[in-house]
mmCIF file of C-alpha atoms in Angstrom:
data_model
loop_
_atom_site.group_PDB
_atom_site.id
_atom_site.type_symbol
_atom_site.label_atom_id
_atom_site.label_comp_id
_atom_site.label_asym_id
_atom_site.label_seq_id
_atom_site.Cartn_x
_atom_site.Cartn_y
_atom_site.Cartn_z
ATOM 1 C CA UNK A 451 87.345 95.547 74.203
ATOM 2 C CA UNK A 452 88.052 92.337 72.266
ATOM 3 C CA UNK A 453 90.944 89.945 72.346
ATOM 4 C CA UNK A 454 92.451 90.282 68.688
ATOM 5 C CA UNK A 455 91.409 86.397 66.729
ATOM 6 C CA UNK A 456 95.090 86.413 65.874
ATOM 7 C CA UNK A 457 98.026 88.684 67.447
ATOM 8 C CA UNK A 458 100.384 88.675 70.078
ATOM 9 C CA UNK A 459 100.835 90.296 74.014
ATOM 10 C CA UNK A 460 100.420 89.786 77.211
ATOM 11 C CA UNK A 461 97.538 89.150 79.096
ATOM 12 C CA UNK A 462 97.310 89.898 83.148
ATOM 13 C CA UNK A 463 95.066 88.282 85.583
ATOM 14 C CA UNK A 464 93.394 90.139 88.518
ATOM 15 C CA UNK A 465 91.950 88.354 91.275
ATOM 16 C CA UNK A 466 90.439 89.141 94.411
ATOM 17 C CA UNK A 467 90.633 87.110 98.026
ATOM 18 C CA UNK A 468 90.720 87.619 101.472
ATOM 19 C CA UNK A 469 93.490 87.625 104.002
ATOM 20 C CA UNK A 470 93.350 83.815 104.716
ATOM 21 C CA UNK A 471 95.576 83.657 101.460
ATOM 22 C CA UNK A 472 98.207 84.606 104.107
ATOM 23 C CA UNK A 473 97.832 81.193 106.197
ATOM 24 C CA UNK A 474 98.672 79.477 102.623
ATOM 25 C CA UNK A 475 101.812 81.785 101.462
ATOM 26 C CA UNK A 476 104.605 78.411 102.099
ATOM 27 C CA UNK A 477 102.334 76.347 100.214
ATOM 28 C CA UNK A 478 101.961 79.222 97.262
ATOM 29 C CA UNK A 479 105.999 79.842 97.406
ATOM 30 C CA UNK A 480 106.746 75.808 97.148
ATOM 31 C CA UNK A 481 104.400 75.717 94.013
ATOM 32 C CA UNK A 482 105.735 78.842 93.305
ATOM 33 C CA UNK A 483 104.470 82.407 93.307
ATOM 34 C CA UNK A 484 103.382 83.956 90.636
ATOM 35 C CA UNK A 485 101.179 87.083 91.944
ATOM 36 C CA UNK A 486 102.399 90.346 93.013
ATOM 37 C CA UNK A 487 99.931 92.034 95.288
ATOM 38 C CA UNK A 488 97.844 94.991 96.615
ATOM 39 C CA UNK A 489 96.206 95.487 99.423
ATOM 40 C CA UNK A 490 93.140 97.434 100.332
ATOM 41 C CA UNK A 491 93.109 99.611 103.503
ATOM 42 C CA UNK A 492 90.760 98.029 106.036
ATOM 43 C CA UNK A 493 90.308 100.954 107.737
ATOM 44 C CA UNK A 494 88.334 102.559 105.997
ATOM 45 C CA UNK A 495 84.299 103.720 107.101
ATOM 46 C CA UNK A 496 82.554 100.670 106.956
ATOM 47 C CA UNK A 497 79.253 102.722 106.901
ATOM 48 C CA UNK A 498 79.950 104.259 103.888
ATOM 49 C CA UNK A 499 81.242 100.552 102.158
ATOM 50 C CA UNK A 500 77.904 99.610 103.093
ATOM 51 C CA UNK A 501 75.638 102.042 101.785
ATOM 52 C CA UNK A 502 77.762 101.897 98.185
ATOM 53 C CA UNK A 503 77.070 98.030 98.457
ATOM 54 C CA UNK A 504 73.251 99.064 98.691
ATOM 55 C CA UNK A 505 73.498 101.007 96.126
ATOM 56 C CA UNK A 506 74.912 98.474 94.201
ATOM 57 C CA UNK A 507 72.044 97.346 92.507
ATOM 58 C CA UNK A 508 72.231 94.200 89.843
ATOM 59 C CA UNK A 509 75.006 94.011 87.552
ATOM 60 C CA UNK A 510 74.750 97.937 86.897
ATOM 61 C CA UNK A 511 78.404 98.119 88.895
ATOM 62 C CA UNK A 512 79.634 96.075 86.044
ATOM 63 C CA UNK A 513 78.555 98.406 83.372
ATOM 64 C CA UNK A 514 80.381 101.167 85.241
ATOM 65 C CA UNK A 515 83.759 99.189 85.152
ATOM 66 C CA UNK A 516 83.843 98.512 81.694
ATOM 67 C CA UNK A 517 83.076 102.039 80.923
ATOM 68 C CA UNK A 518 85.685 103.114 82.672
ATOM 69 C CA UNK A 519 87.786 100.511 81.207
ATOM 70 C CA UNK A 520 86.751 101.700 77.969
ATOM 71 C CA UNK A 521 87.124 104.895 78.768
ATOM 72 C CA UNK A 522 90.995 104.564 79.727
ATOM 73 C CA UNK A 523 91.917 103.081 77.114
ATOM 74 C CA UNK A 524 90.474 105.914 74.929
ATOM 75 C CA UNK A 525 92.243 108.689 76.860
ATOM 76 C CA UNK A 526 95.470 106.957 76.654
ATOM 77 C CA UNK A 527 94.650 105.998 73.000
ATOM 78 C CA UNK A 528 95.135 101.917 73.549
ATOM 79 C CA UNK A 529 94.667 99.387 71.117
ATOM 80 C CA UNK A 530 95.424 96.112 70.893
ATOM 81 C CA UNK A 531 98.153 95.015 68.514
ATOM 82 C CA UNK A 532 99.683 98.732 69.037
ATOM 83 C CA UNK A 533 103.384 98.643 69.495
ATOM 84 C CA UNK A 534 104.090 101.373 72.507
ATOM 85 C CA UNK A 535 107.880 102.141 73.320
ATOM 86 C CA UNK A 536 108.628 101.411 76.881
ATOM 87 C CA UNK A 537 110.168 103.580 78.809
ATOM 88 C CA UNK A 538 113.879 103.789 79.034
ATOM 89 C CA UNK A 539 115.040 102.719 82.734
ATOM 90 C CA UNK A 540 118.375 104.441 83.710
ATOM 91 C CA UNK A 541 120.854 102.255 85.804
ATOM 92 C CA UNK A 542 119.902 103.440 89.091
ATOM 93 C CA UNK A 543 116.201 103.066 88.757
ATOM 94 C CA UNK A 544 116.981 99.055 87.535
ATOM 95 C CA UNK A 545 119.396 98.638 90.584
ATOM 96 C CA UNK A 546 116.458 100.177 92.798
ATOM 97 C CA UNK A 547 113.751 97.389 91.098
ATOM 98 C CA UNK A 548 116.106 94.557 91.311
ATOM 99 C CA UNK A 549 116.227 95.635 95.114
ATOM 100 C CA UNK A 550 112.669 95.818 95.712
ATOM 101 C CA UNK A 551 112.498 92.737 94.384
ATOM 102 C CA UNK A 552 114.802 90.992 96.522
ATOM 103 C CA UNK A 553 113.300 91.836 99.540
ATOM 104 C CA UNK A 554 110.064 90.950 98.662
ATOM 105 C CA UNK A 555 111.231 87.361 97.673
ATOM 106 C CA UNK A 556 113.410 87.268 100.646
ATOM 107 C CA UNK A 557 110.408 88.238 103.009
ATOM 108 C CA UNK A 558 107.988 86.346 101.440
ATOM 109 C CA UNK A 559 110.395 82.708 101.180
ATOM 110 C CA UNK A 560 108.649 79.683 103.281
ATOM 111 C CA UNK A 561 109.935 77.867 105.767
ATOM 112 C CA UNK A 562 109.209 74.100 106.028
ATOM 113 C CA UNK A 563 108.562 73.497 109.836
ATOM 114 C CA UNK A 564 107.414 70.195 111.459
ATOM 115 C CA UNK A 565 103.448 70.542 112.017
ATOM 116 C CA UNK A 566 104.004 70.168 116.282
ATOM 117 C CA UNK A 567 107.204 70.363 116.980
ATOM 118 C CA UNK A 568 107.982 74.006 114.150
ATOM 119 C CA UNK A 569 111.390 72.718 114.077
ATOM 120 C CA UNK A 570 112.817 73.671 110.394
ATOM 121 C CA UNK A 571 112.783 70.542 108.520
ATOM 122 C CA UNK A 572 114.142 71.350 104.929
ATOM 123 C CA UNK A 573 116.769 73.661 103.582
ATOM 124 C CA UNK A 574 115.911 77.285 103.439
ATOM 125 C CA UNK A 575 115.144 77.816 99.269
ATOM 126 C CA UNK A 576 114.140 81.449 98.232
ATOM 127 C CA UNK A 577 112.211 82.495 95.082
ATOM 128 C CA UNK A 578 114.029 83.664 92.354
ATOM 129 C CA UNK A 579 114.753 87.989 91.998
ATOM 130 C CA UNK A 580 114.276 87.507 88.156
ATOM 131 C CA UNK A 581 110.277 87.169 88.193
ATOM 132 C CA UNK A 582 109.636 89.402 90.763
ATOM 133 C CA UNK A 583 112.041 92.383 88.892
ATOM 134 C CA UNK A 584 109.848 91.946 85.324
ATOM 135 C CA UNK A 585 106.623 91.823 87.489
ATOM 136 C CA UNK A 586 107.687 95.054 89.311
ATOM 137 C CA UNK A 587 109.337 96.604 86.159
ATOM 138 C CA UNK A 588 106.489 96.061 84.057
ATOM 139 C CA UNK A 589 104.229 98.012 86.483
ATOM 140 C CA UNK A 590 106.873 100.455 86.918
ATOM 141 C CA UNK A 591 106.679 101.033 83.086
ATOM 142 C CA UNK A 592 102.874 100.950 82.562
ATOM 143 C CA UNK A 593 102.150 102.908 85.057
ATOM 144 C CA UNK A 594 105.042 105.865 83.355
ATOM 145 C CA UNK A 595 103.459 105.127 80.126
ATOM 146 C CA UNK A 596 99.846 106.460 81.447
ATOM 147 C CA UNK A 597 101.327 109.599 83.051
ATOM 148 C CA UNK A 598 101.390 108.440 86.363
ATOM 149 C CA UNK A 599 104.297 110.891 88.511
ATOM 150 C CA UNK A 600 107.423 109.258 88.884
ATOM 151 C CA UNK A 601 107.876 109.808 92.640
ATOM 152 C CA UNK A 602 104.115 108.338 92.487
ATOM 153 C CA UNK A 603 105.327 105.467 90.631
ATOM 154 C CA UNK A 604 107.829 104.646 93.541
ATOM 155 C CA UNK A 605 105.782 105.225 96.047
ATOM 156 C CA UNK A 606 103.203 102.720 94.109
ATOM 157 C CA UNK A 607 105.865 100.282 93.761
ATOM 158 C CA UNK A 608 106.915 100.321 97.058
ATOM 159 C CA UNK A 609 103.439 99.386 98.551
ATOM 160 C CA UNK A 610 102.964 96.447 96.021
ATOM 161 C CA UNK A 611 106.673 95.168 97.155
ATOM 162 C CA UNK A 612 105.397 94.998 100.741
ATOM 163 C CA UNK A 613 102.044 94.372 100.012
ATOM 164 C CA UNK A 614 103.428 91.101 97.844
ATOM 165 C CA UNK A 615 104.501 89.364 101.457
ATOM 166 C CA UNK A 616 102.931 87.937 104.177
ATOM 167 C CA UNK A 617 101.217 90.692 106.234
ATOM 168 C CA UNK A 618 102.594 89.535 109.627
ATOM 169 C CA UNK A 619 105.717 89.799 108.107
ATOM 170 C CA UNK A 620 104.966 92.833 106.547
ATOM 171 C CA UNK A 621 103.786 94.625 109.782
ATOM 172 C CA UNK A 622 107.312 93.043 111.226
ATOM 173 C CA UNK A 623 109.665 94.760 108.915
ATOM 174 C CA UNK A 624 107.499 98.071 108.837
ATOM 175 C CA UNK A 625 108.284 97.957 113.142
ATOM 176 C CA UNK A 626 111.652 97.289 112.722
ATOM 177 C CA UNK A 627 112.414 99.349 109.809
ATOM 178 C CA UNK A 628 110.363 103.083 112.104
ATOM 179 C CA UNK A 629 112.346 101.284 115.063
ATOM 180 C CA UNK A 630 115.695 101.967 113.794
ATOM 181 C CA UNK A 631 115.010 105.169 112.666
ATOM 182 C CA UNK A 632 113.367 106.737 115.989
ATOM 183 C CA UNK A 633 116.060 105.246 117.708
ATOM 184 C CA UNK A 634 113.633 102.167 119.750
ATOM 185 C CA UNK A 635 114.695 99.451 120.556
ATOM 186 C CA UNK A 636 112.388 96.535 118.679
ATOM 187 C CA UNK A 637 111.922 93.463 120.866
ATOM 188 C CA UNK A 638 109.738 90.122 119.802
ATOM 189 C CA UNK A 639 107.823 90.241 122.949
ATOM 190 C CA UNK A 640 107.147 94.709 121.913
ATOM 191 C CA UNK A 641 106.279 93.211 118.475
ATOM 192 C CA UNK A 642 104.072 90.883 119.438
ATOM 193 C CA UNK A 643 102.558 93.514 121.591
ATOM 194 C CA UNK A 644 102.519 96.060 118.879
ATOM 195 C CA UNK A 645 101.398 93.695 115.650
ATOM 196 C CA UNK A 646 98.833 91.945 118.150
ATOM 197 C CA UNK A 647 99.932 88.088 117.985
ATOM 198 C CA UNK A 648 101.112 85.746 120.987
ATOM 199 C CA UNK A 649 104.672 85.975 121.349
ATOM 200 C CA UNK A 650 105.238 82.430 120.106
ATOM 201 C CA UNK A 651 103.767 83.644 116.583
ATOM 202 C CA UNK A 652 105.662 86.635 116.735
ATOM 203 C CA UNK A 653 109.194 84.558 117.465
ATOM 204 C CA UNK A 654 108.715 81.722 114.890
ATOM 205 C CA UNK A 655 107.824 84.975 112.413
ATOM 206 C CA UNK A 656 111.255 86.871 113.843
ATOM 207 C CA UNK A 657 113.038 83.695 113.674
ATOM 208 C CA UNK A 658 111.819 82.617 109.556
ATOM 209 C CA UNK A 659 112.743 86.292 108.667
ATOM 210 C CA UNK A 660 116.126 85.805 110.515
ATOM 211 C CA UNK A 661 116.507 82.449 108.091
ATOM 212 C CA UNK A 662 116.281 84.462 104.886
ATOM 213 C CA UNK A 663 118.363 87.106 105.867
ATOM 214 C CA UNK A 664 116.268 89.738 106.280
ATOM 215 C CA UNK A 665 116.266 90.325 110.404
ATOM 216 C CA UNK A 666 118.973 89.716 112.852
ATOM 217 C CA UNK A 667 118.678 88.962 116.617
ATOM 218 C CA UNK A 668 121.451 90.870 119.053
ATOM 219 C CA UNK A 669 121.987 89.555 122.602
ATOM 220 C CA UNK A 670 121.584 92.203 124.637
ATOM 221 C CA UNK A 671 124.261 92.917 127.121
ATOM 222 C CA UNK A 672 123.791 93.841 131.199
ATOM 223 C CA UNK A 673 120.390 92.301 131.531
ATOM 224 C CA UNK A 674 119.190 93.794 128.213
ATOM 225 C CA UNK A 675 116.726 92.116 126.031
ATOM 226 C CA UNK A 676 117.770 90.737 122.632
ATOM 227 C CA UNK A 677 117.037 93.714 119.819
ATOM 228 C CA UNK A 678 115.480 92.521 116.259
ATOM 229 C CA UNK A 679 117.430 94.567 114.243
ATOM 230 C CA UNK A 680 117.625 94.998 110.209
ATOM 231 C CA UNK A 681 120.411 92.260 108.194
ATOM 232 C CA UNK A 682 120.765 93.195 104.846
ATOM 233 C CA UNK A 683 118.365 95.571 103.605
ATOM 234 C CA UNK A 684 118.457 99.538 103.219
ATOM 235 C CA UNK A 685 115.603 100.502 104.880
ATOM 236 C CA UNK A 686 115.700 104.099 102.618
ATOM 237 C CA UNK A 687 115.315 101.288 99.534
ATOM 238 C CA UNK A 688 111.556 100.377 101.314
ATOM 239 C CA UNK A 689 110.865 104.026 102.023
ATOM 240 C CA UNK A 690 108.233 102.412 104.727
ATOM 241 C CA UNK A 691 105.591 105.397 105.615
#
C-alpha cells in the first residue's frame, strides 16, 4: 500500500511500549493525551511466546504483516481516496460513547502532588470528553464497517476504554465495580491486598480517583471500615467482565 502523492484522510499511528508508560500517565495528561489504548494479556504461555520468537527468523515476520495487511484490505475492498459511508449511530449508541468516554478521561485525569509530601498541589483539570468520543467513535465505526458483530464491537470498545487508563486504576474500578455487584464490601487496605500494592499506593490511587469523581469513600458506622464505593458512573455502562 502507498500513501496517495496528493489526496486527503486520516492517518493513525500504532505504537508499542511497555507498562512503565503507566509511571508517566500525569505527565502524558498535562501535555495532553492523545492515544487510546490496548492491552495485551500477560498471561498468556510464555513457552509458547518463546518458541514463536524462535521461529521468528529475520525480517520474514514482516513480510507476513504486510500480507496480511494487504490482504485485508482486499477482502474488504479498501482503497485509498475511496469515499466509504459511515455508519449511522442511533441516539442511544452516541449517549453510550460519550459515556465511555467520560470515564476514561475521568479515570485517567492526573493529579499534581508534591514529590515528598503527595499533598495535591494544583487544581484538579480533566481531559476533555470531545477527543476521547471521536477516538472511540471512529473505532466503533471501522470496526462496523469490516463486519465486526455489534455486541463484539461493544465489548471491543469497552476494553480499549479501560485499557486507555492507568492500570492500577484500572484494576481499582474493575474491584469496585464486581464488589458492588456480589454484594462485598471493597476496602483500600482489601484492594491493596487484592491489586498487590502497599496500602499507601493503593490510598493515594483511591483518594486521586475520589478527586475526579469517579470513587467515593463511606465512613463506616459501629467500628466498620470505610467502603470505596462507585460516585458517578453506571457500572452496566463499563460492562467490566
Amino acid at each position: 500500500l502507498r500513501w496517495p502523492k496528493e489526496g486527503k484522510g486520516k492517518a493513525m499511528v500504532i505504537a508499542g511500549v511497555t507498562g512503565e508508560i503507566d509511571y508517566h500517565h500525569s505527565v502524558s495528561q498535562s501535555l495532553g493525551e492523545r492515544w487510546i489504548y490496548w492491552r495485551w494479556d500477560t498471561n498468556e504461555n510464555n513457552f509458547m511466546k518463546a518458541k514463536k520468537a524462535i521461529g521468528n527468523k529475520g525480517q520474514a515476520w514482516q513480510h507476513d504483516a504486510q500480507a496480511l495487511v494487504h490482504t485485508f484490505f482486499d477482502a474488504n475492498d479498501l482503497r485509498f481516496g475511496t469515499d466509504i459511508k459511515r455508519p449511522h449511530f442511533s441516539a442511544a449508541e452516541e449517549y453510550r460513547i460519550i459515556k465511555l468516554a467520560e470515564i476514561c478521561s475521568h479515570c485517567r485525569g492526573a493529579v499534581k502532588r508534591d514529590r515528598f509530601s503527595k499533598e495535591v498541589t494544583a487544581p484538579i483539570e480533566r481531559e476533555g470528553e470531545a477527543r476521547l468520543s471521536g477516538a472511540l467513535s471512529n473505532l466503533f465505526a471501522g470496526m462496523l464497517m469490516i463486519g465486526v458483530r455489534k455486541d463484539e464491537c461493544w465489548r471491543l470498545l469497552t476494553k480499549v476504554t479501560l485499557d486507555s487508563m492507568p492500570r492500577l486504576r484500572q484494576m481499582v474500578l474493575r474491584e469496585v465495580v464486581e464488589g458492588g455487584k456480589k454484594g462485598r464490601q471493597v476496602t483500600v487496605s482489601g484492594l491493596a491486598r487484592t491489586v498487590g500494592v502497599g496500602q499507601t499506593t493503593m490510598k493515594l490511587a483511591v483518594e486521586d480517583m475520589e478527586l475526579h469523581g469517579v470513587l467515593s469513600q463511606v465512613k463506616g458506622q459501629g467500628g466498620e471500615k470505610t467502603r470505596v464505593e462507585l460516585s458517578e458512573i453506571d457500572p452496566e455502562t463499563i460492562c467490566v467482565s
